[in-house]
């Protein structure tokens, strides 16, 4: 539900459908690696997620983009 609220907020801010879709996909990909809800994720969870992205061979720019997407998502969560 929080991911959908975030998508609505991004749409209200005028972000493109493609950007919203990509960002939502990153957040959901991260959520699937967690054992608990998104709002209980820790920095260690994010580190593990990004380390796995590196092990999978994703480029630095792709990993940085995913880290940035998660950062902005959690700024939204904290503000809520």
mmCIF file of C-alpha atoms in Angstrom:
data_model
loop_
_atom_site.group_PDB
_atom_site.id
_atom_site.type_symbol
_atom_site.label_atom_id
_atom_site.label_comp_id
_atom_site.label_asym_id
_atom_site.label_seq_id
_atom_site.Cartn_x
_atom_site.Cartn_y
_atom_site.Cartn_z
ATOM 1 C CA UNK A 1 0.000 0.000 0.000
ATOM 2 C CA UNK A 2 2.814 2.444 0.841
ATOM 3 C CA UNK A 3 4.377 1.745 -2.577
ATOM 4 C CA UNK A 4 1.094 2.672 -4.252
ATOM 5 C CA UNK A 5 0.878 5.874 -2.192
ATOM 6 C CA UNK A 6 4.402 6.704 -3.314
ATOM 7 C CA UNK A 7 3.472 6.093 -6.952
ATOM 8 C CA UNK A 8 0.483 8.422 -6.602
ATOM 9 C CA UNK A 9 2.688 11.101 -5.036
ATOM 10 C CA UNK A 10 5.199 10.779 -7.892
ATOM 11 C CA UNK A 11 2.377 11.086 -10.439
ATOM 12 C CA UNK A 12 1.033 14.153 -8.639
ATOM 13 C CA UNK A 13 4.531 15.652 -8.843
ATOM 14 C CA UNK A 14 4.417 15.244 -12.618
ATOM 15 C CA UNK A 15 6.972 12.448 -12.979
ATOM 16 C CA UNK A 16 6.697 10.303 -16.092
ATOM 17 C CA UNK A 17 4.924 6.966 -16.109
ATOM 18 C CA UNK A 18 8.192 5.288 -17.070
ATOM 19 C CA UNK A 19 10.035 6.773 -14.106
ATOM 20 C CA UNK A 20 7.234 5.819 -11.734
ATOM 21 C CA UNK A 21 7.136 2.271 -13.093
ATOM 22 C CA UNK A 22 10.908 1.846 -12.820
ATOM 23 C CA UNK A 23 11.043 3.257 -9.306
ATOM 24 C CA UNK A 24 8.131 1.112 -8.185
ATOM 25 C CA UNK A 25 9.848 -1.975 -9.634
ATOM 26 C CA UNK A 26 13.041 -1.242 -7.653
ATOM 27 C CA UNK A 27 11.132 -0.812 -4.392
ATOM 28 C CA UNK A 28 9.193 -4.031 -4.965
ATOM 29 C CA UNK A 29 12.386 -5.896 -5.910
ATOM 30 C CA UNK A 30 13.942 -4.713 -2.636
ATOM 31 C CA UNK A 31 10.811 -5.599 -0.656
ATOM 32 C CA UNK A 32 10.954 -9.165 -1.944
ATOM 33 C CA UNK A 33 14.392 -9.581 -0.371
ATOM 34 C CA UNK A 34 13.118 -8.625 3.070
ATOM 35 C CA UNK A 35 11.812 -10.944 5.753
ATOM 36 C CA UNK A 36 9.574 -8.236 7.210
ATOM 37 C CA UNK A 37 7.650 -5.181 6.027
ATOM 38 C CA UNK A 38 9.319 -2.363 4.098
ATOM 39 C CA UNK A 39 9.070 0.073 6.977
ATOM 40 C CA UNK A 40 11.181 -2.249 9.166
ATOM 41 C CA UNK A 41 14.071 -2.492 6.672
ATOM 42 C CA UNK A 42 17.517 -1.609 7.975
ATOM 43 C CA UNK A 43 20.636 -0.190 6.384
ATOM 44 C CA UNK A 44 22.058 -3.715 6.540
ATOM 45 C CA UNK A 45 19.120 -4.928 4.423
ATOM 46 C CA UNK A 46 19.874 -2.281 1.813
ATOM 47 C CA UNK A 47 23.573 -3.142 1.882
ATOM 48 C CA UNK A 48 22.784 -6.828 1.308
ATOM 49 C CA UNK A 49 20.431 -5.959 -1.548
ATOM 50 C CA UNK A 50 22.989 -3.746 -3.275
ATOM 51 C CA UNK A 51 25.813 -6.244 -2.703
ATOM 52 C CA UNK A 52 23.672 -8.905 -4.369
ATOM 53 C CA UNK A 53 23.110 -6.551 -7.297
ATOM 54 C CA UNK A 54 26.887 -6.262 -7.642
ATOM 55 C CA UNK A 55 27.330 -10.045 -7.457
ATOM 56 C CA UNK A 56 24.754 -10.368 -10.231
ATOM 57 C CA UNK A 57 26.959 -8.153 -12.387
ATOM 58 C CA UNK A 58 24.793 -5.045 -12.589
ATOM 59 C CA UNK A 59 26.701 -1.937 -13.588
ATOM 60 C CA UNK A 60 27.732 0.748 -11.127
ATOM 61 C CA UNK A 61 25.251 3.190 -12.644
ATOM 62 C CA UNK A 62 22.390 0.684 -12.339
ATOM 63 C CA UNK A 63 23.243 -0.027 -8.713
ATOM 64 C CA UNK A 64 23.543 3.694 -7.987
ATOM 65 C CA UNK A 65 20.159 4.297 -9.595
ATOM 66 C CA UNK A 66 18.571 1.614 -7.442
ATOM 67 C CA UNK A 67 20.233 3.001 -4.309
ATOM 68 C CA UNK A 68 18.925 6.460 -5.199
ATOM 69 C CA UNK A 69 15.415 5.158 -5.838
ATOM 70 C CA UNK A 70 15.377 3.459 -2.438
ATOM 71 C CA UNK A 71 16.757 6.566 -0.750
ATOM 72 C CA UNK A 72 14.021 8.798 -2.116
ATOM 73 C CA UNK A 73 11.368 6.184 -1.310
ATOM 74 C CA UNK A 74 12.480 6.089 2.324
ATOM 75 C CA UNK A 75 12.513 9.890 2.492
ATOM 76 C CA UNK A 76 8.837 9.659 1.481
ATOM 77 C CA UNK A 77 8.153 6.952 4.092
ATOM 78 C CA UNK A 78 9.808 8.976 6.856
ATOM 79 C CA UNK A 79 7.846 12.082 5.873
ATOM 80 C CA UNK A 80 4.614 10.102 6.071
#
